């Protein structure tokens, strides 16, 4: 007999789902097609994944089609490159927004155009010292991809100038390099307002990652929360344990959604699908806050 007050003998069947809400394809700086990201997600044993390419939703259809065919759920997402007025880099994940929302699209197109001018300028500067051309870079970009330094890194690898993307970022392509060129991007507060206006759910990616440069100040976080920030990507390999504790407290204080993700870039980064994950409860809250017609695609 099961003693009173004991759970012994109880069969608890909570749903166990492996959910990874941050991945990239060749629509931005990942190395796999959107369909291949879905296949890799299946191989990695995920049940749900989001495609969150930088500043574009071009991979949604293909990734979603493949995902449901393989029996995976697909969350349409994006990662918006932002910079605060003090020059701190912030990446804002957006889930389930309307990809045709004009004000958001206009801001993204301006950002993407700025990235192109900037990448070409960086290659021009590099070409003074290295045998690299814009064609070398373009070979590593998907059609209409959001261009970034990783594409320049891939060209440098192919040309034998560096051994991999990480080595390129450590030195030639770092923010302190003479070849580095800035580009104009959205303010995170503006991005949050646009994502909300487009019915999406804004979650700050790797919010306290000192290895990525300066982190947002308390005032920056307060402004983002006031603007409608929905969540914080706490479990990400770039957030050290010390800052995860601060982020968990911030989430508790402001009732923010906590997520965890891999930030998979295919072969472009060591990050592995499913190395961090998001709870069913957090995904449910994201779905509840979304107000556009875009839904999670279930198999
Ligand atoms: P950009 O947006 O052009 O300034 O380039 C930043 C992108 O480069 C980020 O989205 C990262 O995915 C990627 N990146 C940053 N650091 C590294 C690294 N050490 N190794 C590989 N990729 C990196
Ligand atoms: Fe990236
Ligand atoms: Fe990011
Ligand atoms: Zn990312």
mmCIF file of N, CA, C and O in Angstrom, residues 12-96:
data_model
loop_
_atom_site.group_PDB
_atom_site.id
_atom_site.type_symbol
_atom_site.label_atom_id
_atom_site.label_comp_id
_atom_site.label_asym_id
_atom_site.label_seq_id
_atom_site.Cartn_x
_atom_site.Cartn_y
_atom_site.Cartn_z
ATOM 1 N N UNK A 12 3.539 10.008 -12.914
ATOM 2 C CA UNK A 12 3.462 11.395 -13.372
ATOM 3 C C UNK A 12 3.891 11.435 -14.829
ATOM 4 O O UNK A 12 4.956 10.932 -15.177
ATOM 5 N N UNK A 13 3.046 11.965 -15.691
ATOM 6 C CA UNK A 13 3.449 12.011 -17.094
ATOM 7 C C UNK A 13 3.407 13.442 -17.612
ATOM 8 O O UNK A 13 2.501 13.841 -18.319
ATOM 9 N N UNK A 14 4.406 14.230 -17.178
ATOM 10 C CA UNK A 14 4.543 15.590 -17.698
ATOM 11 C C UNK A 14 5.106 15.499 -19.113
ATOM 12 O O UNK A 14 5.945 14.649 -19.390
ATOM 13 N N UNK A 15 4.668 16.370 -20.022
ATOM 14 C CA UNK A 15 5.235 16.303 -21.365
ATOM 15 C C UNK A 15 6.709 16.693 -21.339
ATOM 16 O O UNK A 15 7.078 17.665 -20.688
ATOM 17 N N UNK A 16 7.529 15.893 -21.963
ATOM 18 C CA UNK A 16 8.947 16.231 -22.063
ATOM 19 C C UNK A 16 9.193 16.632 -23.497
ATOM 20 O O UNK A 16 8.985 15.849 -24.420
ATOM 21 N N UNK A 17 9.576 17.882 -23.691
ATOM 22 C CA UNK A 17 9.830 18.365 -25.034
ATOM 23 C C UNK A 17 11.172 19.041 -25.056
ATOM 24 O O UNK A 17 11.508 19.786 -24.135
ATOM 25 N N UNK A 18 11.909 18.784 -26.088
ATOM 26 C CA UNK A 18 13.196 19.483 -26.232
ATOM 27 C C UNK A 18 12.980 20.636 -27.206
ATOM 28 O O UNK A 18 12.658 20.433 -28.375
ATOM 29 N N UNK A 19 13.115 21.834 -26.677
ATOM 30 C CA UNK A 19 12.767 23.045 -27.420
ATOM 31 C C UNK A 19 13.992 23.961 -27.520
ATOM 32 O O UNK A 19 14.554 24.362 -26.506
ATOM 33 N N UNK A 20 14.395 24.275 -28.738
ATOM 34 C CA UNK A 20 15.543 25.166 -28.972
ATOM 35 C C UNK A 20 15.049 26.352 -29.801
ATOM 36 O O UNK A 20 14.627 26.182 -30.950
ATOM 37 N N UNK A 21 15.103 27.556 -29.228
ATOM 38 C CA UNK A 21 14.457 28.708 -29.872
ATOM 39 C C UNK A 21 15.422 29.700 -30.533
ATOM 40 O O UNK A 21 15.089 30.881 -30.675
ATOM 41 N N UNK A 22 16.608 29.237 -30.958
ATOM 42 C CA UNK A 22 17.556 30.199 -31.565
ATOM 43 C C UNK A 22 18.513 29.460 -32.493
ATOM 44 O O UNK A 22 19.449 28.798 -32.037
ATOM 45 N N UNK A 23 18.251 29.533 -33.808
ATOM 46 C CA UNK A 23 19.109 28.889 -34.807
ATOM 47 C C UNK A 23 19.217 29.780 -36.052
ATOM 48 O O UNK A 23 18.368 30.629 -36.290
ATOM 49 N N UNK A 24 20.258 29.531 -36.831
ATOM 50 C CA UNK A 24 20.503 30.317 -38.059
ATOM 51 C C UNK A 24 20.720 29.403 -39.261
ATOM 52 O O UNK A 24 21.300 28.322 -39.139
ATOM 53 N N UNK A 25 20.302 29.890 -40.422
ATOM 54 C CA UNK A 25 20.493 29.164 -41.688
ATOM 55 C C UNK A 25 21.253 30.065 -42.664
ATOM 56 O O UNK A 25 21.640 31.191 -42.308
ATOM 57 N N UNK A 26 21.399 29.600 -43.905
ATOM 58 C CA UNK A 26 22.078 30.426 -44.919
ATOM 59 C C UNK A 26 21.251 31.649 -45.323
ATOM 60 O O UNK A 26 21.724 32.470 -46.098
ATOM 61 N N UNK A 27 20.045 31.788 -44.777
ATOM 62 C CA UNK A 27 19.311 33.043 -45.013
ATOM 63 C C UNK A 27 20.021 34.187 -44.281
ATOM 64 O O UNK A 27 19.825 35.356 -44.604
ATOM 65 N N UNK A 28 20.845 33.826 -43.270
ATOM 66 C CA UNK A 28 21.759 34.826 -42.683
ATOM 67 C C UNK A 28 23.134 34.188 -42.599
ATOM 68 O O UNK A 28 23.691 33.835 -43.647
ATOM 69 N N UNK A 29 23.678 33.995 -41.393
ATOM 70 C CA UNK A 29 25.066 33.550 -41.302
ATOM 71 C C UNK A 29 25.245 32.118 -40.815
ATOM 72 O O UNK A 29 26.330 31.745 -40.369
ATOM 73 N N UNK A 30 24.186 31.295 -40.910
ATOM 74 C CA UNK A 30 24.358 29.870 -40.657
ATOM 75 C C UNK A 30 24.961 29.231 -41.897
ATOM 76 O O UNK A 30 25.025 29.859 -42.963
ATOM 77 N N UNK A 31 25.383 27.946 -41.776
ATOM 78 C CA UNK A 31 25.995 27.300 -42.939
ATOM 79 C C UNK A 31 25.078 26.260 -43.584
ATOM 80 O O UNK A 31 25.440 25.648 -44.573
ATOM 81 N N UNK A 32 23.886 26.031 -43.003
ATOM 82 C CA UNK A 32 22.961 25.040 -43.570
ATOM 83 C C UNK A 32 21.735 25.723 -44.162
ATOM 84 O O UNK A 32 21.321 26.786 -43.679
ATOM 85 N N UNK A 33 21.123 25.075 -45.146
ATOM 86 C CA UNK A 33 19.864 25.599 -45.685
ATOM 87 C C UNK A 33 18.799 25.494 -44.585
ATOM 88 O O UNK A 33 18.953 24.701 -43.638
ATOM 89 N N UNK A 34 17.713 26.260 -44.696
ATOM 90 C CA UNK A 34 16.658 26.139 -43.677
ATOM 91 C C UNK A 34 16.150 24.701 -43.547
ATOM 92 O O UNK A 34 15.911 24.219 -42.428
ATOM 93 N N UNK A 35 16.021 23.982 -44.666
ATOM 94 C CA UNK A 35 15.572 22.583 -44.604
ATOM 95 C C UNK A 35 16.592 21.730 -43.854
ATOM 96 O O UNK A 35 16.225 20.852 -43.059
ATOM 97 N N UNK A 36 17.867 21.992 -44.080
ATOM 98 C CA UNK A 36 18.896 21.217 -43.379
ATOM 99 C C UNK A 36 18.942 21.530 -41.888
ATOM 100 O O UNK A 36 19.266 20.643 -41.081
ATOM 101 N N UNK A 37 18.612 22.766 -41.512
ATOM 102 C CA UNK A 37 18.548 23.072 -40.077
ATOM 103 C C UNK A 37 17.450 22.217 -39.451
ATOM 104 O O UNK A 37 17.625 21.640 -38.376
ATOM 105 N N UNK A 38 16.311 22.098 -40.163
ATOM 106 C CA UNK A 38 15.218 21.249 -39.657
ATOM 107 C C UNK A 38 15.681 19.801 -39.544
ATOM 108 O O UNK A 38 15.422 19.122 -38.539
ATOM 109 N N UNK A 39 16.397 19.309 -40.553
ATOM 110 C CA UNK A 39 16.896 17.919 -40.513
ATOM 111 C C UNK A 39 17.883 17.738 -39.362
ATOM 112 O O UNK A 39 17.834 16.734 -38.637
ATOM 113 N N UNK A 40 18.749 18.731 -39.187
ATOM 114 C CA UNK A 40 19.712 18.647 -38.079
ATOM 115 C C UNK A 40 18.994 18.676 -36.736
ATOM 116 O O UNK A 40 19.412 18.000 -35.785
ATOM 117 N N UNK A 41 17.913 19.449 -36.656
ATOM 118 C CA UNK A 41 17.139 19.523 -35.406
ATOM 119 C C UNK A 41 16.535 18.165 -35.096
ATOM 120 O O UNK A 41 16.506 17.713 -33.944
ATOM 121 N N UNK A 42 16.068 17.498 -36.132
ATOM 122 C CA UNK A 42 15.506 16.142 -35.962
ATOM 123 C C UNK A 42 16.594 15.189 -35.466
ATOM 124 O O UNK A 42 16.402 14.441 -34.503
ATOM 125 N N UNK A 43 17.743 15.231 -36.144
ATOM 126 C CA UNK A 43 18.856 14.350 -35.762
ATOM 127 C C UNK A 43 19.288 14.615 -34.324
ATOM 128 O O UNK A 43 19.662 13.684 -33.590
ATOM 129 N N UNK A 44 19.232 15.890 -33.911
ATOM 130 C CA UNK A 44 19.661 16.242 -32.549
ATOM 131 C C UNK A 44 18.624 15.847 -31.507
ATOM 132 O O UNK A 44 18.847 16.033 -30.314
ATOM 133 N N UNK A 45 17.471 15.342 -31.958
ATOM 134 C CA UNK A 45 16.464 14.876 -31.007
ATOM 135 C C UNK A 45 15.544 15.973 -30.488
ATOM 136 O O UNK A 45 14.882 15.802 -29.466
ATOM 137 N N UNK A 46 15.491 17.099 -31.186
ATOM 138 C CA UNK A 46 14.590 18.177 -30.749
ATOM 139 C C UNK A 46 13.148 17.845 -31.125
ATOM 140 O O UNK A 46 12.886 17.101 -32.072
ATOM 141 N N UNK A 47 12.219 18.421 -30.374
ATOM 142 C CA UNK A 47 10.793 18.323 -30.702
ATOM 143 C C UNK A 47 10.279 19.621 -31.324
ATOM 144 O O UNK A 47 9.332 19.615 -32.094
ATOM 145 N N UNK A 48 10.893 20.726 -30.923
ATOM 146 C CA UNK A 48 10.467 22.058 -31.370
ATOM 147 C C UNK A 48 11.719 22.890 -31.627
ATOM 148 O O UNK A 48 12.644 22.866 -30.815
ATOM 149 N N UNK A 49 11.742 23.613 -32.734
ATOM 150 C CA UNK A 49 12.847 24.568 -32.900
ATOM 151 C C UNK A 49 12.338 25.821 -33.589
ATOM 152 O O UNK A 49 11.336 25.812 -34.297
ATOM 153 N N UNK A 50 13.060 26.923 -33.327
ATOM 154 C CA UNK A 50 12.767 28.196 -33.999
ATOM 155 C C UNK A 50 13.916 28.522 -34.928
ATOM 156 O O UNK A 50 15.076 28.281 -34.587
ATOM 157 N N UNK A 51 13.602 29.040 -36.105
ATOM 158 C CA UNK A 51 14.634 29.588 -36.988
ATOM 159 C C UNK A 51 14.640 31.090 -36.735
ATOM 160 O O UNK A 51 13.596 31.741 -36.827
ATOM 161 N N UNK A 52 15.816 31.621 -36.377
ATOM 162 C CA UNK A 52 15.904 33.034 -35.992
ATOM 163 C C UNK A 52 17.045 33.710 -36.750
ATOM 164 O O UNK A 52 18.013 34.183 -36.142
ATOM 165 N N UNK A 53 16.941 33.732 -38.071
ATOM 166 C CA UNK A 53 18.012 34.351 -38.843
ATOM 167 C C UNK A 53 18.090 35.850 -38.552
ATOM 168 O O UNK A 53 17.096 36.480 -38.173
ATOM 169 N N UNK A 54 19.290 36.390 -38.751
ATOM 170 C CA UNK A 54 19.501 37.821 -38.512
ATOM 171 C C UNK A 54 18.702 38.653 -39.515
ATOM 172 O O UNK A 54 18.911 38.550 -40.739
ATOM 173 N N UNK A 55 17.808 39.473 -39.010
ATOM 174 C CA UNK A 55 17.114 40.511 -39.785
ATOM 175 C C UNK A 55 16.347 40.006 -41.013
ATOM 176 O O UNK A 55 16.103 40.782 -41.941
ATOM 177 N N UNK A 56 15.986 38.733 -41.042
ATOM 178 C CA UNK A 56 15.211 38.213 -42.179
ATOM 179 C C UNK A 56 14.341 37.031 -41.753
ATOM 180 O O UNK A 56 14.689 36.295 -40.824
ATOM 181 N N UNK A 57 13.230 36.868 -42.474
ATOM 182 C CA UNK A 57 12.345 35.724 -42.236
ATOM 183 C C UNK A 57 12.315 34.824 -43.483
ATOM 184 O O UNK A 57 11.438 33.974 -43.623
ATOM 185 N N UNK A 58 13.288 35.012 -44.378
ATOM 186 C CA UNK A 58 13.268 34.325 -45.676
ATOM 187 C C UNK A 58 13.269 32.803 -45.550
ATOM 188 O O UNK A 58 12.809 32.109 -46.453
ATOM 189 N N UNK A 59 13.766 32.270 -44.442
ATOM 190 C CA UNK A 59 13.865 30.813 -44.314
ATOM 191 C C UNK A 59 12.646 30.144 -43.706
ATOM 192 O O UNK A 59 12.593 28.909 -43.610
ATOM 193 N N UNK A 60 11.662 30.919 -43.258
ATOM 194 C CA UNK A 60 10.520 30.354 -42.522
ATOM 195 C C UNK A 60 9.802 29.226 -43.260
ATOM 196 O O UNK A 60 9.541 28.173 -42.691
ATOM 197 N N UNK A 61 9.447 29.511 -44.517
ATOM 198 C CA UNK A 61 8.610 28.551 -45.252
ATOM 199 C C UNK A 61 9.317 27.208 -45.381
ATOM 200 O O UNK A 61 8.765 26.151 -45.044
ATOM 201 N N UNK A 62 10.560 27.271 -45.879
ATOM 202 C CA UNK A 62 11.308 26.028 -46.125
ATOM 203 C C UNK A 62 11.584 25.266 -44.827
ATOM 204 O O UNK A 62 11.378 24.037 -44.759
ATOM 205 N N UNK A 63 11.994 25.992 -43.801
ATOM 206 C CA UNK A 63 12.291 25.321 -42.526
ATOM 207 C C UNK A 63 11.016 24.715 -41.947
ATOM 208 O O UNK A 63 11.013 23.573 -41.469
ATOM 209 N N UNK A 64 9.922 25.465 -42.009
ATOM 210 C CA UNK A 64 8.653 24.991 -41.452
ATOM 211 C C UNK A 64 8.113 23.791 -42.208
ATOM 212 O O UNK A 64 7.655 22.808 -41.590
ATOM 213 N N UNK A 65 8.197 23.834 -43.543
ATOM 214 C CA UNK A 65 7.712 22.703 -44.354
ATOM 215 C C UNK A 65 8.469 21.426 -44.002
ATOM 216 O O UNK A 65 7.881 20.359 -43.811
ATOM 217 N N UNK A 66 9.786 21.546 -43.927
ATOM 218 C CA UNK A 66 10.598 20.362 -43.643
ATOM 219 C C UNK A 66 10.347 19.881 -42.221
ATOM 220 O O UNK A 66 10.232 18.673 -41.967
ATOM 221 N N UNK A 67 10.255 20.833 -41.290
ATOM 222 C CA UNK A 67 10.047 20.465 -39.883
ATOM 223 C C UNK A 67 8.789 19.620 -39.722
ATOM 224 O O UNK A 67 8.845 18.531 -39.129
ATOM 225 N N UNK A 68 7.666 20.083 -40.247
ATOM 226 C CA UNK A 68 6.417 19.343 -40.017
ATOM 227 C C UNK A 68 6.445 17.982 -40.721
ATOM 228 O O UNK A 68 5.904 17.008 -40.199
ATOM 229 N N UNK A 69 7.125 17.923 -41.860
ATOM 230 C CA UNK A 69 7.266 16.633 -42.542
ATOM 231 C C UNK A 69 8.035 15.632 -41.667
ATOM 232 O O UNK A 69 7.751 14.432 -41.676
ATOM 233 N N UNK A 70 8.995 16.153 -40.914
ATOM 234 C CA UNK A 70 9.826 15.288 -40.070
ATOM 235 C C UNK A 70 9.204 15.036 -38.694
ATOM 236 O O UNK A 70 9.778 14.344 -37.866
ATOM 237 N N UNK A 71 8.055 15.675 -38.447
ATOM 238 C CA UNK A 71 7.414 15.472 -37.148
ATOM 239 C C UNK A 71 7.877 16.430 -36.067
ATOM 240 O O UNK A 71 7.713 16.176 -34.865
ATOM 241 N N UNK A 72 8.462 17.553 -36.489
ATOM 242 C CA UNK A 72 8.911 18.564 -35.526
ATOM 243 C C UNK A 72 7.984 19.759 -35.567
ATOM 244 O O UNK A 72 7.398 20.064 -36.612
ATOM 245 N N UNK A 73 7.874 20.475 -34.443
ATOM 246 C CA UNK A 73 7.140 21.744 -34.451
ATOM 247 C C UNK A 73 8.107 22.877 -34.784
ATOM 248 O O UNK A 73 9.274 22.834 -34.388
ATOM 249 N N UNK A 74 7.591 23.864 -35.510
ATOM 250 C CA UNK A 74 8.434 24.966 -35.973
ATOM 251 C C UNK A 74 7.908 26.297 -35.457
ATOM 252 O O UNK A 74 6.732 26.624 -35.630
ATOM 253 N N UNK A 75 8.802 27.063 -34.831
ATOM 254 C CA UNK A 75 8.447 28.398 -34.339
ATOM 255 C C UNK A 75 9.108 29.443 -35.239
ATOM 256 O O UNK A 75 10.338 29.522 -35.287
ATOM 257 N N UNK A 76 8.328 30.237 -35.973
ATOM 258 C CA UNK A 76 8.911 31.283 -36.818
ATOM 259 C C UNK A 76 9.517 32.394 -35.958
ATOM 260 O O UNK A 76 8.848 32.930 -35.076
ATOM 261 N N UNK A 77 10.781 32.698 -36.202
ATOM 262 C CA UNK A 77 11.457 33.724 -35.412
ATOM 263 C C UNK A 77 12.457 34.514 -36.235
ATOM 264 O O UNK A 77 12.624 34.299 -37.446
ATOM 265 N N UNK A 78 13.127 35.423 -35.560
ATOM 266 C CA UNK A 78 14.115 36.294 -36.222
ATOM 267 C C UNK A 78 14.999 36.877 -35.115
ATOM 268 O O UNK A 78 14.589 36.926 -33.961
ATOM 269 N N UNK A 79 16.202 37.317 -35.470
ATOM 270 C CA UNK A 79 17.082 37.975 -34.504
ATOM 271 C C UNK A 79 17.470 39.331 -35.075
ATOM 272 O O UNK A 79 18.136 39.399 -36.114
ATOM 273 N N UNK A 80 17.034 40.379 -34.410
ATOM 274 C CA UNK A 80 17.250 41.738 -34.932
ATOM 275 C C UNK A 80 18.509 42.332 -34.314
ATOM 276 O O UNK A 80 18.658 42.382 -33.097
ATOM 277 N N UNK A 81 19.410 42.785 -35.165
ATOM 278 C CA UNK A 81 20.637 43.417 -34.705
ATOM 279 C C UNK A 81 20.311 44.835 -34.250
ATOM 280 O O UNK A 81 19.732 45.614 -35.004
ATOM 281 N N UNK A 82 20.683 45.149 -33.014
ATOM 282 C CA UNK A 82 20.384 46.476 -32.455
ATOM 283 C C UNK A 82 21.626 47.051 -31.787
ATOM 284 O O UNK A 82 22.556 46.325 -31.433
ATOM 285 N N UNK A 83 21.606 48.349 -31.602
ATOM 286 C CA UNK A 83 22.652 49.037 -30.849
ATOM 287 C C UNK A 83 21.986 50.113 -29.993
ATOM 288 O O UNK A 83 21.138 50.848 -30.494
ATOM 289 N N UNK A 84 22.375 50.190 -28.718
ATOM 290 C CA UNK A 84 21.803 51.241 -27.863
ATOM 291 C C UNK A 84 22.447 52.583 -28.213
ATOM 292 O O UNK A 84 23.478 52.627 -28.903
ATOM 293 N N UNK A 85 21.875 53.669 -27.691
ATOM 294 C CA UNK A 85 22.436 55.002 -27.982
ATOM 295 C C UNK A 85 23.862 55.137 -27.433
ATOM 296 O O UNK A 85 24.632 55.947 -27.922
ATOM 297 N N UNK A 86 24.231 54.298 -26.451
ATOM 298 C CA UNK A 86 25.618 54.337 -25.941
ATOM 299 C C UNK A 86 26.528 53.375 -26.685
ATOM 300 O O UNK A 86 27.644 53.122 -26.251
ATOM 301 N N UNK A 87 26.028 52.789 -27.763
ATOM 302 C CA UNK A 87 26.877 51.928 -28.579
ATOM 303 C C UNK A 87 26.996 50.493 -28.098
ATOM 304 O O UNK A 87 27.912 49.777 -28.499
ATOM 305 N N UNK A 88 26.083 50.041 -27.228
ATOM 306 C CA UNK A 88 26.125 48.646 -26.792
ATOM 307 C C UNK A 88 25.336 47.783 -27.771
ATOM 308 O O UNK A 88 24.194 48.096 -28.108
ATOM 309 N N UNK A 89 25.958 46.705 -28.221
ATOM 310 C CA UNK A 89 25.307 45.797 -29.169
ATOM 311 C C UNK A 89 24.262 44.935 -28.438
ATOM 312 O O UNK A 89 24.546 44.350 -27.398
ATOM 313 N N UNK A 90 23.055 44.894 -28.984
ATOM 314 C CA UNK A 90 21.978 44.073 -28.409
ATOM 315 C C UNK A 90 21.339 43.281 -29.549
ATOM 316 O O UNK A 90 21.105 43.840 -30.631
ATOM 317 N N UNK A 91 21.094 41.991 -29.332
ATOM 318 C CA UNK A 91 20.382 41.189 -30.334
ATOM 319 C C UNK A 91 18.993 40.876 -29.792
ATOM 320 O O UNK A 91 18.864 40.303 -28.715
ATOM 321 N N UNK A 92 17.965 41.250 -30.541
ATOM 322 C CA UNK A 92 16.591 41.068 -30.081
ATOM 323 C C UNK A 92 15.920 39.951 -30.877
ATOM 324 O O UNK A 92 15.725 40.085 -32.089
ATOM 325 N N UNK A 93 15.600 38.871 -30.196
ATOM 326 C CA UNK A 93 14.854 37.796 -30.859
ATOM 327 C C UNK A 93 13.397 38.209 -30.946
ATOM 328 O O UNK A 93 12.858 38.847 -30.034
ATOM 329 N N UNK A 94 12.773 37.853 -32.056
ATOM 330 C CA UNK A 94 11.338 38.116 -32.203
ATOM 331 C C UNK A 94 10.681 36.803 -32.600
ATOM 332 O O UNK A 94 11.186 36.093 -33.472
ATOM 333 N N UNK A 95 9.592 36.462 -31.928
ATOM 334 C CA UNK A 95 8.866 35.235 -32.282
ATOM 335 C C UNK A 95 7.463 35.587 -32.752
ATOM 336 O O UNK A 95 6.804 36.472 -32.196
ATOM 337 N N UNK A 96 7.041 34.906 -33.807
ATOM 338 C CA UNK A 96 5.636 34.911 -34.244
ATOM 339 C C UNK A 96 5.114 36.282 -34.667
ATOM 340 O O UNK A 96 3.917 36.547 -34.559
#
